[in-house]
Amino acid sequence: MPHETTSPGKASLFYDPKIRGYAYQIAMIAIVGFLVWSAASNAIENLRAQKIASGFGFWHNAAGFDVNQKLIPFSASGGSTYGDAFLVGLLNTLLVSALGIVFATILGFLVGVARLSNNWVIAKLAMIYVEGIRNIPLLLQLFIWYNAVLKPLPNPRESIALPAGALLNNRGLYLPDPQLGPGGGLILWAFLIGLAATFVFRAWARRQQEATGRQYPVGLVAFCLIAALPALVYVATGRPVSFVYPELAGFNLRGGIQIFPEFVALLIGLSTYTAAFIAEVVRAGILAVSKGQSEAAHALGLRNGPTLKLVVIPQAMRVIIPPLTSNYLNLTKNSSLAVVIGYPDLVQVFTGTVLNQTGQAVEVVAITMAVYLTISLVTSLIMNIYNKRMALVER
């Protein structure tokens, strides 16, 4: 009997890695699509069986609860909706995450440099901080900051008086509330203009230094633009800023700006915990720079401080930035632990209270996941752009 033979065209297509790759990808997409469709169909059937409404119609329904810390107007009696509650939680999450990133970066760089200090005491203290903080769970640290540090503070009647009229007690830190009179807006504009001018001058000074080697007093100019300019506008406009100071009224304080202990505990916990990891990243980045770079800088007459600032750190940043991005993402996601100490972040307000009142579990959880995904992607994009600017350009 004659043997069947496979045509050369079919055999070449079957053994082509590119064609096989496309076939595997199409099969994988089909499998994933089927699994997603099955899960969605199952969820819809279960919701119908339990007579639970689906969709996003709850977004504009009135929210029957209040939130203590809010950056936008929100109240149950004022007709605020669940959509407003989402914005309140989102803004609180972004606030604590942004401040935590700033404080963790500053503290982490200081501790990372301290670990390489020639001073034995400073180096060992930095090592104890890093090893101690990194190996204690963040959840436990939040409990310590909130229950062991902030809750034992005195009650409002026995508040601790701080400079500039601030008061501290177990209900938070109360600061004077600035009130802008006529012309007060010009002070804010002066500050913003000074801040923008500082960035422009700093970029120009850096270009001049790279081209000519001449250094300009960036710090002094920044101080004049950011601090002195608004101060001059403040005096020129007749001092249009007054302050409302917190004062005791019954069993609580009235007036001023209240910074809640839940926010302080979460901010301190996130900052100190993440700073311990950033410190190790900074230490590794500095050690990755060849010692010959420091020796060459010393041979040119640079002291240790300028050598670290102008030679070592700029080169170490190429190693520091990628893992630093990961720590920023972890800090933002770890902010969801705020629910355990009652800070009204996105998870506590939206995934907690709103979900319990509406029963829209699928929609609420999906929105929350999408928000954290978006924040992470935007953070990664910004850090990748910065990393590309700091990358070594090969000739």
mmCIF file of C-alpha atoms in Angstrom:
data_model
loop_
_atom_site.group_PDB
_atom_site.id
_atom_site.type_symbol
_atom_site.label_atom_id
_atom_site.label_comp_id
_atom_site.label_asym_id
_atom_site.label_seq_id
_atom_site.Cartn_x
_atom_site.Cartn_y
_atom_site.Cartn_z
ATOM 1 C CA MET A 1 0.000 0.000 0.000
ATOM 2 C CA PRO A 2 1.262 3.471 -0.787
ATOM 3 C CA HIS A 3 2.261 5.611 2.204
ATOM 4 C CA GLU A 4 0.600 8.968 2.732
ATOM 5 C CA THR A 5 3.038 11.874 2.649
ATOM 6 C CA THR A 6 2.684 15.346 4.148
ATOM 7 C CA SER A 7 3.113 18.172 1.714
ATOM 8 C CA PRO A 8 6.182 20.361 2.258
ATOM 9 C CA GLY A 9 3.961 23.450 2.679
ATOM 10 C CA LYS A 10 1.955 21.980 5.541
ATOM 11 C CA ALA A 11 5.064 20.619 7.254
ATOM 12 C CA SER A 12 6.835 23.980 7.061
ATOM 13 C CA LEU A 13 3.811 25.752 8.546
ATOM 14 C CA PHE A 14 3.550 23.256 11.397
ATOM 15 C CA TYR A 15 7.217 23.534 12.317
ATOM 16 C CA ASP A 16 7.408 27.327 11.920
ATOM 17 C CA PRO A 17 8.030 28.756 15.449
ATOM 18 C CA LYS A 18 6.269 31.990 14.551
ATOM 19 C CA ILE A 19 3.094 30.218 13.400
ATOM 20 C CA ARG A 20 3.130 27.941 16.458
ATOM 21 C CA GLY A 21 3.566 30.983 18.683
ATOM 22 C CA TYR A 22 0.516 32.660 17.177
ATOM 23 C CA ALA A 23 -1.495 29.452 17.550
ATOM 24 C CA TYR A 24 -0.552 29.089 21.230
ATOM 25 C CA GLN A 25 -1.429 32.724 21.925
ATOM 26 C CA ILE A 26 -4.822 32.403 20.211
ATOM 27 C CA ALA A 27 -5.540 29.235 22.187
ATOM 28 C CA MET A 28 -4.541 30.917 25.456
ATOM 29 C CA ILE A 29 -6.733 33.954 24.710
ATOM 30 C CA ALA A 30 -9.649 31.651 23.958
ATOM 31 C CA ILE A 31 -9.152 29.725 27.212
ATOM 32 C CA VAL A 32 -8.875 32.884 29.314
ATOM 33 C CA GLY A 33 -11.901 34.379 27.568
ATOM 34 C CA PHE A 34 -13.922 31.255 28.265
ATOM 35 C CA LEU A 35 -12.927 31.290 31.943
ATOM 36 C CA VAL A 36 -13.846 34.971 32.279
ATOM 37 C CA TRP A 37 -17.177 34.407 30.521
ATOM 38 C CA SER A 38 -17.927 31.397 32.751
ATOM 39 C CA ALA A 39 -17.087 33.333 35.926
ATOM 40 C CA ALA A 40 -19.187 36.324 34.850
ATOM 41 C CA SER A 41 -22.146 34.135 33.906
ATOM 42 C CA ASN A 42 -21.916 32.265 37.198
ATOM 43 C CA ALA A 43 -21.769 35.539 39.171
ATOM 44 C CA ILE A 44 -24.794 36.939 37.319
ATOM 45 C CA GLU A 45 -26.822 33.791 37.924
ATOM 46 C CA ASN A 46 -25.936 33.783 41.628
ATOM 47 C CA LEU A 47 -26.872 37.454 41.977
ATOM 48 C CA ARG A 48 -30.226 36.795 40.313
ATOM 49 C CA ALA A 49 -30.860 33.761 42.504
ATOM 50 C CA GLN A 50 -30.190 35.838 45.652
ATOM 51 C CA LYS A 51 -32.228 38.766 44.234
ATOM 52 C CA ILE A 52 -29.275 41.153 44.458
ATOM 53 C CA ALA A 53 -29.381 44.022 42.010
ATOM 54 C CA SER A 54 -26.380 44.550 39.735
ATOM 55 C CA GLY A 55 -25.104 47.603 37.924
ATOM 56 C CA PHE A 56 -23.869 51.037 38.951
ATOM 57 C CA GLY A 57 -27.196 52.681 39.708
ATOM 58 C CA PHE A 58 -26.217 52.968 43.380
ATOM 59 C CA TRP A 59 -23.555 55.550 42.484
ATOM 60 C CA HIS A 60 -25.984 58.478 42.740
ATOM 61 C CA ASN A 61 -27.929 57.204 45.749
ATOM 62 C CA ALA A 62 -27.694 59.140 49.007
ATOM 63 C CA ALA A 63 -25.019 57.926 51.430
ATOM 64 C CA GLY A 64 -26.348 57.382 54.932
ATOM 65 C CA PHE A 65 -23.107 57.896 56.836
ATOM 66 C CA ASP A 66 -20.508 60.547 57.662
ATOM 67 C CA VAL A 67 -16.713 60.554 57.393
ATOM 68 C CA ASN A 68 -14.535 62.393 59.884
ATOM 69 C CA GLN A 69 -11.595 63.227 57.597
ATOM 70 C CA LYS A 70 -12.574 64.581 54.192
ATOM 71 C CA LEU A 71 -10.929 66.862 51.653
ATOM 72 C CA ILE A 72 -14.220 67.683 49.914
ATOM 73 C CA PRO A 73 -17.617 68.557 51.417
ATOM 74 C CA PHE A 74 -19.382 65.376 52.507
ATOM 75 C CA SER A 75 -22.209 64.715 54.951
ATOM 76 C CA ALA A 76 -25.186 62.395 55.207
ATOM 77 C CA SER A 77 -27.529 65.321 55.913
ATOM 78 C CA GLY A 78 -26.159 67.319 52.977
ATOM 79 C CA GLY A 79 -27.303 64.841 50.328
ATOM 80 C CA SER A 80 -23.878 63.372 49.575
ATOM 81 C CA THR A 81 -23.939 60.266 47.387
ATOM 82 C CA TYR A 82 -21.998 57.035 47.274
ATOM 83 C CA GLY A 83 -20.040 58.554 44.402
ATOM 84 C CA ASP A 84 -18.995 61.365 46.740
ATOM 85 C CA ALA A 85 -17.981 58.757 49.316
ATOM 86 C CA PHE A 86 -15.771 57.125 46.683
ATOM 87 C CA LEU A 87 -14.035 60.465 46.031
ATOM 88 C CA VAL A 88 -13.538 61.045 49.769
ATOM 89 C CA GLY A 89 -11.874 57.653 50.208
ATOM 90 C CA LEU A 90 -9.807 58.045 47.042
ATOM 91 C CA LEU A 91 -8.499 61.479 48.052
ATOM 92 C CA ASN A 92 -7.619 60.236 51.538
ATOM 93 C CA THR A 93 -5.716 57.313 50.008
ATOM 94 C CA LEU A 94 -3.842 59.593 47.606
ATOM 95 C CA LEU A 95 -3.047 62.040 50.424
ATOM 96 C CA VAL A 96 -1.494 59.499 52.792
ATOM 97 C CA SER A 97 0.282 57.724 49.911
ATOM 98 C CA ALA A 98 1.816 60.910 48.497
ATOM 99 C CA LEU A 99 2.980 62.176 51.885
ATOM 100 C CA GLY A 100 4.219 58.712 52.814
ATOM 101 C CA ILE A 101 6.309 58.518 49.635
ATOM 102 C CA VAL A 102 7.898 61.899 50.364
ATOM 103 C CA PHE A 103 8.714 61.148 54.020
ATOM 104 C CA ALA A 104 9.829 57.565 53.317
ATOM 105 C CA THR A 105 12.161 58.752 50.561
ATOM 106 C CA ILE A 106 13.800 61.402 52.742
ATOM 107 C CA LEU A 107 14.154 59.105 55.752
ATOM 108 C CA GLY A 108 15.258 56.161 53.634
ATOM 109 C CA PHE A 109 18.034 58.141 51.923
ATOM 110 C CA LEU A 110 19.277 59.497 55.247
ATOM 111 C CA VAL A 111 19.322 56.054 56.873
ATOM 112 C CA GLY A 112 20.878 54.433 53.789
ATOM 113 C CA VAL A 113 23.733 56.927 53.783
ATOM 114 C CA ALA A 114 24.075 56.598 57.570
ATOM 115 C CA ARG A 115 24.587 52.847 57.218
ATOM 116 C CA LEU A 116 27.798 53.587 55.302
ATOM 117 C CA SER A 117 28.991 56.238 57.748
ATOM 118 C CA ASN A 118 32.518 56.037 59.137
ATOM 119 C CA ASN A 119 31.030 56.804 62.553
ATOM 120 C CA TRP A 120 30.541 53.415 64.214
ATOM 121 C CA VAL A 121 27.622 54.566 66.421
ATOM 122 C CA ILE A 122 25.663 56.134 63.541
ATOM 123 C CA ALA A 123 26.213 53.115 61.295
ATOM 124 C CA LYS A 124 25.081 50.656 63.976
ATOM 125 C CA LEU A 125 22.020 52.715 64.915
ATOM 126 C CA ALA A 126 21.013 52.819 61.247
ATOM 127 C CA MET A 127 21.527 49.047 60.995
ATOM 128 C CA ILE A 128 19.375 48.438 64.089
ATOM 129 C CA TYR A 129 16.608 50.624 62.640
ATOM 130 C CA VAL A 130 16.645 48.842 59.280
ATOM 131 C CA GLU A 131 16.786 45.302 60.644
ATOM 132 C CA GLY A 132 14.243 46.015 63.370
ATOM 133 C CA ILE A 133 11.624 47.797 61.272
ATOM 134 C CA ARG A 134 11.897 45.492 58.252
ATOM 135 C CA ASN A 135 11.319 42.349 60.314
ATOM 136 C CA ILE A 136 8.263 43.544 62.238
ATOM 137 C CA PRO A 137 4.961 43.215 60.319
ATOM 138 C CA LEU A 138 3.516 46.545 59.220
ATOM 139 C CA LEU A 139 0.124 45.658 60.669
ATOM 140 C CA LEU A 140 1.660 45.242 64.111
ATOM 141 C CA GLN A 141 3.543 48.533 63.745
ATOM 142 C CA LEU A 142 0.301 50.354 62.943
ATOM 143 C CA PHE A 143 -1.271 48.936 66.089
ATOM 144 C CA ILE A 144 1.738 50.105 68.115
ATOM 145 C CA TRP A 145 1.692 53.633 66.717
ATOM 146 C CA TYR A 146 -2.056 53.973 67.169
ATOM 147 C CA ASN A 147 -2.756 52.154 70.446
ATOM 148 C CA ALA A 148 0.549 52.472 72.298
ATOM 149 C CA VAL A 149 1.745 55.917 71.176
ATOM 150 C CA LEU A 150 -1.222 58.110 70.217
ATOM 151 C CA LYS A 151 -4.146 56.778 72.267
ATOM 152 C CA PRO A 152 -2.433 57.284 75.666
ATOM 153 C CA LEU A 153 -2.152 61.026 74.991
ATOM 154 C CA PRO A 154 -4.178 63.222 77.386
ATOM 155 C CA ASN A 155 -7.831 64.104 76.769
ATOM 156 C CA PRO A 156 -8.805 67.482 75.264
ATOM 157 C CA ARG A 157 -9.117 69.194 78.661
ATOM 158 C CA GLU A 158 -5.471 68.330 79.368
ATOM 159 C CA SER A 159 -4.115 69.013 75.888
ATOM 160 C CA ILE A 160 -0.383 69.485 75.458
ATOM 161 C CA ALA A 161 0.379 73.058 74.371
ATOM 162 C CA LEU A 162 2.795 73.270 71.461
ATOM 163 C CA PRO A 163 4.488 76.304 69.886
ATOM 164 C CA ALA A 164 2.471 78.615 67.579
ATOM 165 C CA GLY A 165 -0.810 77.860 69.373
ATOM 166 C CA ALA A 166 -1.019 74.170 68.425
ATOM 167 C CA LEU A 167 -2.555 71.630 70.812
ATOM 168 C CA LEU A 168 -2.008 67.870 71.035
ATOM 169 C CA ASN A 169 -4.317 65.284 72.651
ATOM 170 C CA ASN A 170 -5.740 61.825 72.053
ATOM 171 C CA ARG A 171 -8.149 63.195 69.452
ATOM 172 C CA GLY A 172 -5.397 64.520 67.246
ATOM 173 C CA LEU A 173 -3.186 67.498 66.566
ATOM 174 C CA TYR A 174 -4.941 70.862 66.372
ATOM 175 C CA LEU A 175 -3.220 73.593 64.354
ATOM 176 C CA PRO A 176 -4.154 77.249 63.820
ATOM 177 C CA ASP A 177 -6.451 77.654 60.826
ATOM 178 C CA PRO A 178 -5.251 80.432 58.460
ATOM 179 C CA GLN A 179 -7.959 82.738 57.134
ATOM 180 C CA LEU A 180 -7.210 84.709 53.973
ATOM 181 C CA GLY A 181 -8.546 88.242 53.806
ATOM 182 C CA PRO A 182 -8.718 90.547 50.759
ATOM 183 C CA GLY A 183 -5.494 90.175 48.830
ATOM 184 C CA GLY A 184 -4.614 86.906 50.508
ATOM 185 C CA GLY A 185 -4.833 85.051 47.231
ATOM 186 C CA LEU A 186 -1.854 87.019 45.950
ATOM 187 C CA ILE A 187 0.308 85.321 48.579
ATOM 188 C CA LEU A 188 -0.619 81.900 47.203
ATOM 189 C CA TRP A 189 0.112 83.083 43.669
ATOM 190 C CA ALA A 190 3.476 84.438 44.811
ATOM 191 C CA PHE A 191 4.325 81.073 46.369
ATOM 192 C CA LEU A 192 3.349 79.141 43.218
ATOM 193 C CA ILE A 193 5.260 81.544 40.968
ATOM 194 C CA GLY A 194 8.298 81.304 43.242
ATOM 195 C CA LEU A 195 8.102 77.502 43.204
ATOM 196 C CA ALA A 196 7.902 77.401 39.400
ATOM 197 C CA ALA A 197 10.735 79.922 39.080
ATOM 198 C CA THR A 198 12.861 77.805 41.406
ATOM 199 C CA PHE A 199 12.507 74.743 39.185
ATOM 200 C CA VAL A 200 13.354 76.817 36.099
ATOM 201 C CA PHE A 201 16.418 78.360 37.754
ATOM 202 C CA ARG A 202 17.574 74.968 39.049
ATOM 203 C CA ALA A 203 17.387 73.461 35.550
ATOM 204 C CA TRP A 204 19.245 76.450 34.077
ATOM 205 C CA ALA A 205 21.922 76.298 36.782
ATOM 206 C CA ARG A 206 22.465 72.594 36.137
ATOM 207 C CA ARG A 207 22.894 73.168 32.405
ATOM 208 C CA GLN A 208 25.340 75.994 33.092
ATOM 209 C CA GLN A 209 27.335 73.831 35.470
ATOM 210 C CA GLU A 210 27.533 71.008 32.939
ATOM 211 C CA ALA A 211 28.633 73.450 30.207
ATOM 212 C CA THR A 212 31.038 75.703 32.114
ATOM 213 C CA GLY A 213 31.626 74.043 35.501
ATOM 214 C CA ARG A 214 30.395 77.134 37.341
ATOM 215 C CA GLN A 215 28.059 76.570 40.282
ATOM 216 C CA TYR A 216 25.211 78.920 41.180
ATOM 217 C CA PRO A 217 23.584 79.392 44.634
ATOM 218 C CA VAL A 218 20.490 77.328 43.929
ATOM 219 C CA GLY A 219 19.584 76.988 47.621
ATOM 220 C CA LEU A 220 19.757 80.719 48.295
ATOM 221 C CA VAL A 221 17.757 81.582 45.195
ATOM 222 C CA ALA A 222 15.163 78.935 46.065
ATOM 223 C CA PHE A 223 14.778 80.392 49.556
ATOM 224 C CA CYS A 224 14.317 83.913 48.174
ATOM 225 C CA LEU A 225 11.731 82.807 45.616
ATOM 226 C CA ILE A 226 9.737 80.357 47.754
ATOM 227 C CA ALA A 227 9.899 82.061 51.163
ATOM 228 C CA ALA A 228 11.010 85.674 50.779
ATOM 229 C CA LEU A 229 8.780 86.516 47.809
ATOM 230 C CA PRO A 230 5.496 85.444 49.509
ATOM 231 C CA ALA A 231 6.671 87.239 52.678
ATOM 232 C CA LEU A 232 7.157 90.481 50.740
ATOM 233 C CA VAL A 233 3.713 90.096 49.131
ATOM 234 C CA TYR A 234 2.268 89.422 52.608
ATOM 235 C CA VAL A 235 3.691 92.696 53.926
ATOM 236 C CA ALA A 236 2.827 94.655 50.778
ATOM 237 C CA THR A 237 -0.837 93.579 50.879
ATOM 238 C CA GLY A 238 -1.254 94.673 54.493
ATOM 239 C CA ARG A 239 -0.873 91.290 56.214
ATOM 240 C CA PRO A 240 -4.225 89.851 55.010
ATOM 241 C CA VAL A 241 -3.810 86.530 56.855
ATOM 242 C CA SER A 242 -5.357 85.872 60.260
ATOM 243 C CA PHE A 243 -5.496 82.673 62.295
ATOM 244 C CA VAL A 244 -8.294 80.908 64.165
ATOM 245 C CA TYR A 245 -6.705 79.130 67.119
ATOM 246 C CA PRO A 246 -8.143 75.937 68.672
ATOM 247 C CA GLU A 247 -9.768 76.492 72.065
ATOM 248 C CA LEU A 248 -11.554 74.328 74.603
ATOM 249 C CA ALA A 249 -15.354 74.271 74.282
ATOM 250 C CA GLY A 250 -17.007 71.828 76.670
ATOM 251 C CA PHE A 251 -15.374 68.426 76.408
ATOM 252 C CA ASN A 252 -13.727 69.034 73.049
ATOM 253 C CA LEU A 253 -11.715 71.635 71.167
ATOM 254 C CA ARG A 254 -13.267 74.076 68.743
ATOM 255 C CA GLY A 255 -11.586 75.885 65.864
ATOM 256 C CA GLY A 256 -8.322 75.221 64.123
ATOM 257 C CA ILE A 257 -7.361 72.380 61.801
ATOM 258 C CA GLN A 258 -7.645 68.883 63.253
ATOM 259 C CA ILE A 259 -5.206 66.205 62.131
ATOM 260 C CA PHE A 260 -6.732 62.906 63.241
ATOM 261 C CA PRO A 261 -4.623 60.309 65.097
ATOM 262 C CA GLU A 262 -5.597 57.603 62.596
ATOM 263 C CA PHE A 263 -4.004 59.618 59.811
ATOM 264 C CA VAL A 264 -0.863 60.308 61.856
ATOM 265 C CA ALA A 265 -0.469 56.652 62.884
ATOM 266 C CA LEU A 266 -0.903 55.422 59.305
ATOM 267 C CA LEU A 267 1.477 58.040 57.892
ATOM 268 C CA ILE A 268 4.194 57.314 60.453
ATOM 269 C CA GLY A 269 3.799 53.557 60.064
ATOM 270 C CA LEU A 270 3.944 53.596 56.264
ATOM 271 C CA SER A 271 6.838 56.077 56.175
ATOM 272 C CA THR A 272 9.079 54.364 58.724
ATOM 273 C CA TYR A 273 8.362 50.864 57.381
ATOM 274 C CA THR A 274 8.990 51.731 53.730
ATOM 275 C CA ALA A 275 12.015 53.872 54.632
ATOM 276 C CA ALA A 276 13.748 50.790 56.053
ATOM 277 C CA PHE A 277 13.518 49.070 52.651
ATOM 278 C CA ILE A 278 14.495 52.228 50.771
ATOM 279 C CA ALA A 279 17.554 52.557 53.013
ATOM 280 C CA GLU A 280 18.821 49.161 51.861
ATOM 281 C CA VAL A 281 18.161 50.110 48.235
ATOM 282 C CA VAL A 282 20.147 53.328 48.689
ATOM 283 C CA ARG A 283 22.998 51.497 50.438
ATOM 284 C CA ALA A 284 23.175 48.940 47.619
ATOM 285 C CA GLY A 285 23.136 51.691 45.001
ATOM 286 C CA ILE A 286 26.005 53.568 46.652
ATOM 287 C CA LEU A 287 28.062 50.397 47.027
ATOM 288 C CA ALA A 288 27.493 49.661 43.327
ATOM 289 C CA VAL A 289 29.462 52.797 42.398
ATOM 290 C CA SER A 290 33.152 52.071 41.946
ATOM 291 C CA LYS A 291 35.403 53.372 44.717
ATOM 292 C CA GLY A 292 37.596 54.840 42.012
ATOM 293 C CA GLN A 293 34.932 57.496 41.454
ATOM 294 C CA SER A 294 35.256 58.715 45.048
ATOM 295 C CA GLU A 295 39.023 58.536 44.920
ATOM 296 C CA ALA A 296 39.080 60.601 41.726
ATOM 297 C CA ALA A 297 36.793 63.185 43.303
ATOM 298 C CA HIS A 298 39.017 63.393 46.383
ATOM 299 C CA ALA A 299 42.041 63.785 44.138
ATOM 300 C CA LEU A 300 40.354 66.819 42.577
ATOM 301 C CA GLY A 301 39.935 68.358 46.019
ATOM 302 C CA LEU A 302 36.286 67.509 46.742
ATOM 303 C CA ARG A 303 35.367 66.734 50.329
ATOM 304 C CA ASN A 304 33.207 63.764 51.371
ATOM 305 C CA GLY A 305 29.932 65.700 51.295
ATOM 306 C CA PRO A 306 30.257 67.173 47.776
ATOM 307 C CA THR A 307 31.683 63.852 46.539
ATOM 308 C CA LEU A 308 28.600 61.989 47.751
ATOM 309 C CA LYS A 309 26.211 64.623 46.407
ATOM 310 C CA LEU A 310 27.814 65.387 43.044
ATOM 311 C CA VAL A 311 29.579 62.146 42.106
ATOM 312 C CA VAL A 312 28.301 59.083 43.939
ATOM 313 C CA ILE A 313 24.546 59.673 44.312
ATOM 314 C CA PRO A 314 23.919 60.660 40.641
ATOM 315 C CA GLN A 315 25.566 57.415 39.504
ATOM 316 C CA ALA A 316 23.892 55.355 42.218
ATOM 317 C CA MET A 317 20.450 56.601 41.136
ATOM 318 C CA ARG A 318 20.650 54.385 38.056
ATOM 319 C CA VAL A 319 20.692 51.389 40.387
ATOM 320 C CA ILE A 320 18.329 52.853 43.000
ATOM 321 C CA ILE A 321 15.359 53.917 40.862
ATOM 322 C CA PRO A 322 13.968 50.505 39.712
ATOM 323 C CA PRO A 323 13.663 48.962 43.222
ATOM 324 C CA LEU A 324 12.630 52.371 44.570
ATOM 325 C CA THR A 325 9.618 52.245 42.251
ATOM 326 C CA SER A 326 8.648 48.884 43.704
ATOM 327 C CA ASN A 327 8.763 50.337 47.223
ATOM 328 C CA TYR A 328 6.546 53.236 46.184
ATOM 329 C CA LEU A 329 3.997 50.788 44.795
ATOM 330 C CA ASN A 330 4.128 48.717 47.970
ATOM 331 C CA LEU A 331 3.564 51.800 50.130
ATOM 332 C CA THR A 332 0.464 52.754 48.140
ATOM 333 C CA LYS A 333 -0.976 49.249 48.356
ATOM 334 C CA ASN A 334 -0.073 48.916 52.038
ATOM 335 C CA SER A 335 -2.155 52.022 52.735
ATOM 336 C CA SER A 336 -5.188 49.719 52.489
ATOM 337 C CA LEU A 337 -4.247 48.473 55.971
ATOM 338 C CA ALA A 338 -5.735 51.764 57.196
ATOM 339 C CA VAL A 339 -8.985 49.916 57.804
ATOM 340 C CA VAL A 340 -7.567 48.254 60.931
ATOM 341 C CA ILE A 341 -7.080 51.602 62.718
ATOM 342 C CA GLY A 342 -10.154 53.332 61.306
ATOM 343 C CA TYR A 343 -8.563 55.724 58.812
ATOM 344 C CA PRO A 344 -11.181 56.480 56.116
ATOM 345 C CA ASP A 345 -9.248 55.467 53.026
ATOM 346 C CA LEU A 346 -10.727 53.987 49.856
ATOM 347 C CA VAL A 347 -10.946 50.456 51.264
ATOM 348 C CA GLN A 348 -12.511 51.505 54.579
ATOM 349 C CA VAL A 349 -15.049 53.932 53.078
ATOM 350 C CA PHE A 350 -15.889 52.379 49.713
ATOM 351 C CA THR A 351 -15.117 48.665 49.990
ATOM 352 C CA GLY A 352 -16.286 48.665 53.600
ATOM 353 C CA THR A 353 -19.186 51.001 54.368
ATOM 354 C CA VAL A 354 -20.532 51.529 50.840
ATOM 355 C CA LEU A 355 -20.400 47.810 50.053
ATOM 356 C CA ASN A 356 -22.223 46.932 53.283
ATOM 357 C CA GLN A 357 -24.982 49.470 52.634
ATOM 358 C CA THR A 358 -25.516 48.730 48.934
ATOM 359 C CA GLY A 359 -24.634 45.041 48.651
ATOM 360 C CA GLN A 360 -23.008 45.739 45.267
ATOM 361 C CA ALA A 361 -19.977 43.586 46.039
ATOM 362 C CA VAL A 362 -18.895 42.851 42.465
ATOM 363 C CA GLU A 363 -19.107 46.447 41.298
ATOM 364 C CA VAL A 364 -17.496 47.966 44.408
ATOM 365 C CA VAL A 365 -14.600 45.512 44.487
ATOM 366 C CA ALA A 366 -14.057 45.860 40.727
ATOM 367 C CA ILE A 367 -13.878 49.662 41.010
ATOM 368 C CA THR A 368 -11.474 49.445 43.953
ATOM 369 C CA MET A 369 -9.210 47.033 42.087
ATOM 370 C CA ALA A 370 -9.253 49.284 39.022
ATOM 371 C CA VAL A 371 -8.299 52.305 41.148
ATOM 372 C CA TYR A 372 -5.286 50.609 42.725
ATOM 373 C CA LEU A 373 -4.248 49.258 39.328
ATOM 374 C CA THR A 374 -4.449 52.749 37.822
ATOM 375 C CA ILE A 375 -2.456 54.312 40.665
ATOM 376 C CA SER A 376 0.242 51.660 40.295
ATOM 377 C CA LEU A 377 0.450 52.057 36.524
ATOM 378 C CA VAL A 378 0.658 55.862 36.736
ATOM 379 C CA THR A 379 3.353 55.646 39.432
ATOM 380 C CA SER A 380 5.323 53.164 37.330
ATOM 381 C CA LEU A 381 4.990 55.378 34.254
ATOM 382 C CA ILE A 382 6.303 58.449 36.082
ATOM 383 C CA MET A 383 9.217 56.537 37.615
ATOM 384 C CA ASN A 384 10.067 54.905 34.269
ATOM 385 C CA ILE A 385 10.229 58.323 32.628
ATOM 386 C CA TYR A 386 12.519 59.536 35.404
ATOM 387 C CA ASN A 387 14.605 56.369 35.134
ATOM 388 C CA LYS A 388 15.027 56.915 31.399
ATOM 389 C CA ARG A 389 16.280 60.445 32.056
ATOM 390 C CA MET A 390 18.810 59.147 34.597
ATOM 391 C CA ALA A 391 19.953 56.201 32.471
ATOM 392 C CA LEU A 392 23.482 56.167 31.151
ATOM 393 C CA VAL A 393 23.506 57.108 27.483
ATOM 394 C CA GLU A 394 26.027 55.060 25.538
ATOM 395 C CA ARG A 395 27.848 56.604 22.613
#
